[in-house]
XYZ file of C-alpha atoms in Angstrom:
577
model
C -33.866 -2.222 20.171
C -34.243 1.195 18.605
C -31.224 3.431 18.255
C -31.314 7.032 17.006
C -29.767 7.331 13.560
C -28.081 9.942 11.468
C -29.241 10.626 7.912
C -28.411 7.060 6.858
C -30.934 5.340 9.049
C -32.753 7.653 11.424
C -35.545 5.929 13.272
C -34.913 2.474 11.797
C -34.858 -0.458 14.211
C -31.720 -2.520 14.338
C -31.927 -5.538 11.998
C -32.254 -9.044 13.384
C -29.002 -10.213 14.909
C -27.711 -6.608 15.112
C -25.257 -5.771 17.859
C -22.721 -3.213 19.005
C -18.944 -3.550 18.730
C -16.774 -1.052 20.639
C -14.161 0.629 18.453
C -10.772 -1.102 18.682
C -7.835 1.157 19.528
C -6.802 1.527 15.865
C -10.311 2.536 14.778
C -10.674 5.044 17.600
C -7.345 6.765 16.947
C -8.215 7.010 13.255
C -11.666 8.392 14.135
C -10.145 11.081 16.353
C -7.724 12.266 13.658
C -10.048 12.461 10.630
C -9.564 15.469 8.366
C -11.624 16.683 5.441
C -8.480 17.870 3.626
C -6.918 14.386 3.558
C -9.602 11.685 3.473
C -8.741 8.396 5.176
C -9.596 6.252 2.158
C -8.288 2.899 0.952
C -8.461 2.544 -2.829
C -8.356 -0.901 -4.466
C -8.479 -1.590 -8.212
C -9.024 -4.921 -9.925
C -8.590 -4.900 -13.713
C -10.474 -7.518 -15.719
C -10.123 -8.267 -19.452
C -13.851 -8.700 -20.109
C -17.175 -7.094 -19.257
C -19.486 -7.982 -16.405
C -23.236 -8.291 -16.208
C -24.436 -5.409 -13.984
C -27.270 -7.304 -12.302
C -25.120 -10.365 -11.569
C -22.308 -8.209 -10.216
C -24.625 -6.255 -7.936
C -26.104 -9.484 -6.624
C -22.683 -11.100 -6.149
C -21.365 -8.091 -4.235
C -24.434 -8.127 -2.006
C -23.884 -11.820 -1.277
C -20.237 -11.122 -0.455
C -21.268 -8.486 2.061
C -23.661 -10.930 3.715
C -20.870 -13.530 3.817
C -18.730 -11.059 5.794
C -21.219 -9.487 8.218
C -18.484 -7.560 10.040
C -18.271 -5.319 6.960
C -21.935 -4.301 7.362
C -21.373 -1.753 10.110
C -22.046 1.906 10.742
C -20.961 4.174 13.530
C -23.458 4.550 16.344
C -24.163 8.285 16.655
C -23.672 10.019 19.953
C -22.280 13.044 21.733
C -18.788 13.826 22.903
C -19.483 12.942 26.525
C -20.001 9.219 25.773
C -17.321 6.827 26.935
C -16.601 5.043 23.655
C -17.377 4.847 19.986
C -19.178 1.752 18.738
C -19.941 0.000 15.483
C -23.457 -1.252 14.909
C -23.893 -4.434 12.893
C -26.723 -3.761 10.463
C -27.086 -7.192 8.833
C -27.857 -5.595 5.463
C -26.675 -2.554 3.484
C -28.340 0.778 4.091
C -28.359 1.381 0.345
C -26.881 0.168 -2.927
C -23.068 0.396 -2.612
C -22.470 -0.443 -6.305
C -22.143 2.447 -8.751
C -21.637 1.978 -12.486
C -19.383 4.905 -13.271
C -19.878 4.745 -17.027
C -17.535 4.453 -19.976
C -15.019 6.523 -21.828
C -11.473 7.758 -21.364
C -12.332 10.001 -18.422
C -14.428 7.547 -16.414
C -11.525 5.807 -14.700
C -9.731 9.082 -13.932
C -12.911 10.457 -12.350
C -13.416 7.284 -10.306
C -9.843 7.455 -9.040
C -10.166 11.124 -8.146
C -13.347 10.335 -6.245
C -11.607 7.498 -4.393
C -8.877 9.872 -3.202
C -11.163 12.769 -2.319
C -14.538 11.345 -1.254
C -14.419 8.824 1.572
C -17.529 6.672 2.142
C -19.288 7.959 5.284
C -19.043 6.011 8.524
C -22.738 6.597 9.111
C -23.759 4.358 6.197
C -23.469 0.577 6.146
C -21.200 -0.630 4.631
C -18.494 2.091 4.797
C -17.352 1.187 1.285
C -18.525 1.566 -2.288
C -17.783 -0.242 -5.525
C -17.368 1.808 -8.702
C -17.513 -0.170 -11.965
C -15.792 1.364 -14.998
C -16.115 -0.131 -18.482
C -13.601 0.287 -21.290
C -14.795 0.767 -24.822
C -12.360 0.519 -27.719
C -9.396 0.300 -25.359
C -9.728 3.944 -24.298
C -9.814 3.485 -20.535
C -8.266 0.165 -19.590
C -5.321 -0.931 -21.722
C -4.836 -4.686 -21.330
C -2.542 -7.309 -22.867
C -3.529 -8.608 -26.302
C -6.401 -11.032 -26.350
C -5.577 -14.699 -25.989
C -7.547 -17.670 -27.204
C -10.551 -18.319 -25.062
C -10.658 -15.022 -23.226
C -12.078 -11.606 -23.785
C -9.890 -8.764 -24.968
C -9.239 -6.428 -27.837
C -10.757 -3.232 -26.499
C -13.180 -4.413 -23.825
C -12.450 -4.491 -20.135
C -13.705 -3.619 -16.694
C -12.153 -1.980 -13.661
C -13.645 -2.679 -10.232
C -12.633 0.221 -8.012
C -13.444 -0.380 -4.354
C -13.122 2.531 -1.923
C -13.271 1.856 1.815
C -13.037 4.106 4.851
C -9.775 3.185 6.572
C -11.293 3.823 9.996
C -13.438 0.724 9.433
C -11.549 -1.494 6.954
C -8.069 -2.074 5.600
C -6.835 -3.180 2.170
C -6.638 -6.941 2.929
C -10.260 -6.879 4.143
C -11.385 -5.041 1.017
C -9.522 -7.518 -1.189
C -11.139 -10.442 0.637
C -14.587 -8.956 -0.067
C -13.751 -8.692 -3.784
C -12.454 -12.273 -3.789
C -15.772 -13.467 -2.336
C -17.585 -11.360 -4.930
C -15.670 -13.149 -7.695
C -16.595 -16.535 -6.233
C -20.270 -15.620 -6.078
C -20.269 -14.093 -9.566
C -18.566 -17.039 -11.273
C -20.254 -19.701 -9.154
C -16.930 -21.365 -8.325
C -16.373 -22.481 -4.728
C -13.654 -20.895 -2.674
C -10.371 -22.775 -2.929
C -8.091 -23.281 0.076
C -5.754 -20.383 0.734
C -2.307 -21.264 2.119
C -1.560 -19.744 5.479
C 1.188 -17.238 6.107
C 4.573 -18.362 7.284
C 6.103 -16.712 10.292
C 9.649 -17.415 11.438
C 10.105 -18.897 14.898
C 12.104 -16.721 17.226
C 12.823 -18.294 20.605
C 14.624 -15.286 22.023
C 12.788 -11.997 22.694
C 12.488 -9.857 19.593
C 12.807 -6.085 19.713
C 9.540 -4.333 20.347
C 8.079 -1.617 18.203
C 10.885 -0.942 15.755
C 13.749 -2.772 14.146
C 17.156 -1.187 14.149
C 19.906 0.179 16.286
C 19.323 2.295 19.344
C 21.159 5.198 17.685
C 18.651 5.226 14.828
C 15.664 5.030 17.165
C 16.853 7.950 19.297
C 17.305 10.194 16.254
C 14.492 11.978 14.499
C 13.832 10.405 11.099
C 14.238 12.530 8.012
C 11.195 13.926 6.285
C 10.556 13.785 2.552
C 11.677 17.146 1.225
C 8.772 19.212 -0.154
C 8.768 20.320 -3.747
C 9.704 23.754 -5.009
C 6.251 25.296 -4.649
C 6.049 28.211 -2.183
C 5.210 27.101 1.342
C 1.877 29.035 1.449
C 0.776 27.290 -1.762
C 1.626 23.882 -0.332
C -0.134 24.666 2.934
C -3.371 25.411 1.087
C -3.183 22.267 -1.076
C -5.703 19.571 -0.199
C -6.133 15.938 -1.068
C -3.772 13.297 -2.398
C -2.019 12.649 -5.687
C -1.367 9.150 -6.973
C 0.735 7.400 -9.625
C 0.649 3.703 -10.551
C 3.403 1.648 -12.147
C 3.410 -1.819 -13.709
C 6.828 -3.407 -13.098
C 8.415 -6.839 -13.195
C 8.867 -8.503 -9.820
C 12.457 -7.612 -8.823
C 15.034 -10.334 -9.173
C 16.311 -11.940 -5.969
C 19.706 -13.490 -6.525
C 20.863 -16.379 -4.322
C 23.838 -18.716 -4.258
C 23.275 -22.064 -5.944
C 21.227 -24.441 -3.836
C 19.998 -21.822 -1.329
C 16.978 -19.606 -0.861
C 17.200 -15.848 -1.487
C 18.513 -14.020 1.575
C 15.851 -11.315 1.404
C 12.224 -11.012 0.329
C 10.561 -8.769 -2.210
C 9.145 -6.860 0.750
C 12.706 -6.165 1.943
C 13.588 -4.949 -1.545
C 10.618 -2.569 -1.516
C 11.704 -1.169 1.842
C 15.257 -0.657 0.638
C 14.046 0.942 -2.601
C 11.832 3.347 -0.651
C 14.745 4.309 1.614
C 17.044 4.895 -1.380
C 14.329 6.937 -3.081
C 13.889 9.248 -0.100
C 17.645 9.603 0.398
C 18.356 10.484 -3.224
C 15.301 12.771 -3.439
C 16.402 14.733 -0.376
C 20.035 14.864 -1.525
C 19.007 16.300 -4.899
C 17.265 19.098 -2.978
C 20.199 19.905 -0.761
C 18.955 18.094 2.333
C 21.585 16.377 4.494
C 21.312 12.588 4.799
C 19.701 11.147 7.884
C 17.968 8.064 9.248
C 14.961 6.856 7.289
C 12.269 5.009 9.232
C 9.525 3.131 7.415
C 6.168 2.105 8.818
C 5.333 -1.411 7.631
C 1.941 -3.097 8.228
C 2.149 -6.776 9.175
C -0.929 -8.964 8.717
C -1.152 -12.167 10.775
C -4.745 -13.048 9.824
C -5.780 -16.055 7.764
C -6.761 -15.087 4.222
C -9.600 -17.544 3.644
C -13.308 -16.937 4.078
C -12.798 -17.003 7.857
C -10.572 -13.914 7.713
C -11.591 -11.350 10.380
C -12.708 -8.107 8.763
C -11.731 -4.653 9.937
C -8.316 -3.168 10.621
C -6.384 -6.306 11.403
C -2.809 -5.298 10.585
C -0.276 -4.210 13.163
C 2.118 -1.397 12.353
C 5.831 -1.753 12.975
C 8.687 0.619 12.190
C 11.829 -0.465 10.398
C 14.958 1.654 10.759
C 16.514 1.779 7.292
C 20.019 2.687 8.415
C 23.206 1.072 7.185
C 25.197 -0.635 9.916
C 28.358 0.987 8.553
C 27.878 4.800 8.342
C 30.396 4.909 5.480
C 27.837 3.123 3.307
C 25.696 6.276 3.167
C 27.780 7.853 0.390
C 27.835 4.555 -1.491
C 24.045 4.288 -1.379
C 23.275 7.902 -2.307
C 25.670 8.222 -5.203
C 24.638 8.605 -8.813
C 24.529 4.800 -9.061
C 24.139 3.000 -5.716
C 27.014 0.616 -5.051
C 25.714 -2.980 -5.415
C 27.744 -4.294 -2.477
C 26.441 -1.532 -0.195
C 22.890 -2.234 -1.372
C 23.369 -5.919 -0.580
C 24.555 -5.070 2.928
C 21.506 -2.837 3.439
C 19.233 -5.617 2.199
C 20.775 -8.171 4.573
C 20.340 -5.787 7.508
C 16.776 -5.014 6.483
C 15.904 -8.710 6.101
C 17.177 -9.453 9.598
C 15.194 -6.571 11.111
C 11.946 -7.382 9.325
C 12.140 -11.042 10.341
C 12.488 -9.951 13.949
C 9.518 -7.599 13.693
C 7.261 -10.078 11.924
C 7.983 -12.685 14.581
C 6.999 -10.256 17.339
C 3.423 -10.211 18.568
C 1.993 -7.026 19.975
C -0.755 -4.429 19.811
C -1.350 -2.811 16.403
C -0.180 0.658 17.412
C 1.757 -0.038 20.576
C 1.114 0.805 24.203
C 0.677 4.534 23.576
C -2.439 4.102 21.450
C -3.871 1.658 23.983
C -3.366 4.182 26.783
C -5.052 6.992 24.824
C -8.106 4.836 24.130
C -8.796 3.561 27.651
C -12.497 4.467 28.232
C -11.919 6.420 31.448
C -12.540 9.824 29.900
C -15.265 10.875 27.433
C -14.409 10.423 23.772
C -14.383 14.189 23.238
C -11.575 14.666 25.741
C -9.721 11.602 24.500
C -9.938 13.012 20.982
C -8.308 16.287 22.053
C -5.541 14.357 23.819
C -5.012 12.061 20.823
C -4.730 14.929 18.350
C -2.368 16.766 20.674
C -0.194 13.669 21.056
C -0.160 13.256 17.285
C 1.042 16.850 16.785
C 3.682 16.456 19.493
C 4.940 13.211 17.978
C 5.003 14.578 14.412
C 8.815 15.091 14.340
C 9.282 11.413 15.241
C 6.709 10.110 12.751
C 8.176 7.674 10.265
C 9.411 8.919 6.910
C 7.188 6.821 4.624
C 4.575 4.061 4.792
C 5.324 0.938 2.711
C 2.555 -1.663 2.585
C 2.852 -4.815 0.510
C 0.143 -7.400 -0.049
C 2.609 -9.781 -1.667
C 1.400 -12.126 -4.349
C -2.396 -11.896 -4.451
C -3.558 -15.278 -3.107
C -6.995 -15.182 -4.742
C -7.884 -16.278 -8.254
C -10.273 -13.300 -8.728
C -12.029 -15.249 -11.484
C -15.175 -13.459 -12.649
C -16.226 -16.133 -15.123
C -17.127 -14.529 -18.424
C -15.454 -11.318 -17.229
C -12.106 -13.096 -17.009
C -9.443 -13.288 -14.348
C -7.777 -10.253 -12.860
C -4.812 -9.038 -14.891
C -3.732 -6.409 -12.353
C -4.478 -5.437 -8.771
C -3.551 -1.970 -7.563
C -4.275 -0.420 -4.206
C -3.216 2.627 -2.246
C -3.052 3.614 1.408
C -3.688 7.058 2.914
C -0.796 9.529 2.747
C -1.599 12.061 5.437
C 0.827 14.614 6.792
C 3.267 14.788 8.508
C 4.399 11.598 6.728
C 2.786 12.578 3.440
C 3.908 9.580 1.339
C 2.833 5.961 1.028
C 4.011 3.156 -1.260
C 1.692 0.178 -1.857
C 2.463 -2.956 -3.852
C 0.778 -6.190 -4.901
C 1.892 -8.925 -7.296
C -0.412 -10.476 -9.903
C 0.446 -12.517 -12.980
C 4.175 -12.196 -12.398
C 4.004 -8.403 -12.340
C 4.502 -5.974 -9.477
C 1.817 -3.287 -9.332
C 3.108 -0.335 -7.322
C 1.171 2.771 -6.287
C 2.796 5.921 -4.949
C 0.371 8.199 -3.131
C 1.344 11.562 -1.692
C -0.199 14.474 0.117
C -0.467 17.531 -2.092
C 0.572 19.583 0.938
C 3.985 17.943 0.417
C 4.326 17.298 -3.320
C 2.638 18.457 -6.479
C 1.807 16.078 -9.303
C 4.971 16.886 -11.291
C 7.164 16.299 -8.231
C 5.288 13.076 -7.522
C 6.093 11.854 -11.040
C 9.786 12.653 -10.485
C 9.728 10.770 -7.184
C 8.158 7.775 -8.934
C 11.010 7.826 -11.457
C 13.524 7.702 -8.612
C 11.657 4.770 -7.100
C 11.921 2.838 -10.366
C 15.673 3.443 -10.409
C 16.010 2.426 -6.762
C 14.037 -0.785 -7.294
C 16.287 -1.600 -10.232
C 19.345 -1.050 -8.011
C 18.128 -3.397 -5.279
C 17.242 -6.053 -7.863
C 20.882 -6.007 -9.012
C 22.307 -6.490 -5.520
C 24.634 -9.516 -5.520
C 23.893 -12.467 -3.253
C 26.283 -13.250 -0.393
C 29.690 -14.644 -1.404
C 29.346 -13.595 -5.041
C 30.790 -10.901 -7.229
C 28.799 -7.651 -7.373
C 26.471 -7.248 -10.308
C 26.973 -4.529 -12.879
C 25.252 -1.331 -11.765
C 23.375 -0.813 -15.022
C 19.659 -0.248 -14.789
C 17.339 -3.068 -15.719
C 15.441 -2.126 -18.876
C 12.100 -3.140 -17.375
C 12.680 -1.085 -14.229
C 14.094 2.012 -15.878
C 11.686 4.973 -15.933
C 9.126 4.445 -18.658
C 9.371 6.782 -21.613
C 6.462 8.532 -23.232
C 6.925 6.823 -26.595
C 5.490 3.417 -25.749
C 3.112 1.634 -23.428
C 4.206 -0.040 -20.210
C 4.710 -3.774 -20.557
C 2.121 -6.068 -19.084
C 2.035 -9.826 -18.881
C -0.917 -12.087 -19.490
C -3.568 -13.070 -17.007
C -3.153 -15.340 -14.017
C -2.936 -19.075 -14.488
C -6.071 -21.206 -14.042
C -4.967 -22.292 -10.572
C -4.326 -18.742 -9.388
C -2.104 -15.784 -10.152
C 1.016 -16.660 -12.089
C 4.386 -16.997 -10.469
C 6.785 -14.075 -10.896
C 9.422 -14.059 -13.578
C 12.644 -15.850 -12.754
C 13.554 -18.826 -10.615
C 12.877 -17.119 -7.281
C 9.280 -16.425 -6.309
C 7.664 -14.476 -3.523
C 4.700 -16.366 -2.055
C 3.817 -13.548 0.319
C 6.092 -10.624 0.789
C 4.604 -9.747 4.152
C 4.719 -13.303 5.388
C 8.287 -13.166 6.580
C 9.356 -16.616 5.434
C 12.714 -17.694 6.770
C 15.210 -16.909 4.040
C 18.544 -18.000 5.497
C 19.951 -14.477 5.524
C 23.599 -13.824 6.108
C 23.895 -11.557 9.110
C 26.161 -8.762 8.029
C 29.549 -10.210 7.222
C 32.015 -7.518 6.227
C 32.501 -7.331 2.495
C 36.115 -7.459 1.426
C 35.426 -5.091 -1.430
C 33.923 -2.374 0.765
C 37.028 -0.112 1.188
C 37.747 0.041 -2.528
C 34.092 0.618 -3.326
C 33.924 3.450 -0.828
C 36.907 5.104 -2.457
C 34.976 5.073 -5.721
C 31.809 6.481 -4.165
C 30.131 9.352 -5.884
C 28.815 12.334 -3.987
C 25.177 12.192 -2.814
C 22.518 13.779 -4.903
C 24.031 13.268 -8.304
C 22.039 13.843 -11.483
C 19.113 11.540 -12.058
C 17.370 10.792 -15.352
C 14.015 12.404 -15.632
C 12.316 10.152 -18.145
C 9.104 9.869 -16.166
C 6.492 11.879 -18.064
C 5.140 14.955 -16.416
C 1.412 15.037 -15.731
C -0.964 17.524 -17.227
C -2.060 19.422 -14.153
C -4.679 21.532 -15.902
C -8.148 20.974 -14.442
C -10.161 18.572 -16.510
C -7.279 17.785 -18.809
C -7.696 14.653 -20.886
C -5.630 11.669 -19.842
C -4.083 9.380 -22.429
C -4.638 5.684 -22.727
C -1.705 4.919 -20.412
C -3.080 7.091 -17.611
C -3.227 4.301 -15.076
C 0.338 3.315 -15.775
C 2.307 6.547 -15.681
C 0.241 9.569 -14.722
C -0.909 10.849 -11.365
C -4.586 10.976 -10.546
């Protein structure tokens, strides 16, 4: 079979075993809504303590691509009158997807900027690229001190994988890197435990968790920064800030499991962050809705590649409206935070137990191949503009504890895994988290049409405070914890490096600090939550509530927004890209 090609492969016959795969609904909607101003890129970073052999790495990555042939696809070219888009399986890469980005303090910053601004084309197989950045003298990749038997002390490598989100999601990209590590080190793949989903015999709510009142009300938007509206409208691209934090504590009564997951704590922290951010800018409080990807796929070598997550919306509203002032005060009331966490845990368990289409019935209707793709694209973009006021407030995606060893042999095991999801308007903000070596690696990514880099750094400081507040929430039937900020979660100051733990254990990434662990924050394990008993201390706590939008510490360092400005050693910890 011979298929006309674009620049990537014009006139080349399809490789042996090649075939066509019609775009799933998620891929087609993403393809219709692509914009050059806000690239639809997924950025994934794996930090290693040692250096890698370039030839071995290139060969291992090529073998990983062959082991996952669904990644080796490119879009079949065609005109707008065709009935559907299609992926073509190529069987081999169209070119070399590995790029050695060089060394030096600016190499990692440039690779990150490229990941946010330059999406791999859909016309080239595979629609991803791997940038390899080496650290020399500790100038680009600060790592924990060297331990016996492993590399360290100024050498390190960052593998930065950028994928087009129309074709692949973050779990697929991470699975490709895990296979690359297995091929590079020569170690066989170890069994990966499956996800746990709670059984729910009665029908679960479809589409969104929460009360009907919250679902009928438009969600609040993240308030833009103080830049003039015309300046924001002309801004293009995304900003990004990464933080290395301890896994938040999950308190539980003696002899019981924690009533909420780390994923629930991230959702609550994101809701508190948006509420306090908007209150500090004079915006009235309102319902916050969070889009949360749920991944039901196996994570072993048999994992289906592509966009395999389904998106659900969680209404982050307190069941008692009087809790709003308690949550948005200068220091969120621990009892009110605990009530929000219990409500959130119940809603997320319901949503994770529900099976449905990734984007709901609306996306399926828009992608029915009755009309040409050109007309369907116009309808999809129009529907997206019409639905903008009801778009969720923020996207929170959590990979949980990374289930792969990511052992690159002489290059060492991964000490950190960061990733980020697109942050396109009208939502304009995404929060992504993964846990490795007992640390929580969080990435905030924002549209520059919404926030500048300085405002993004302030928002990240609020998120640290909010995550500290939810980690101090008391378990059911216990006294409330003191509302002081945890030292590890307080905004990092500019006079010292962010703390980082050692590498993962030999049998996989280390368990988080503390007695409670989070095997997979998106897995939705049954936690034995307490379903919203009234707290006897609530009236007195409400009387002591502070007004919303109180002063917030601003310890998060401001970025240097000058073009080409040099970034310090701690760039990947505390400064936007």
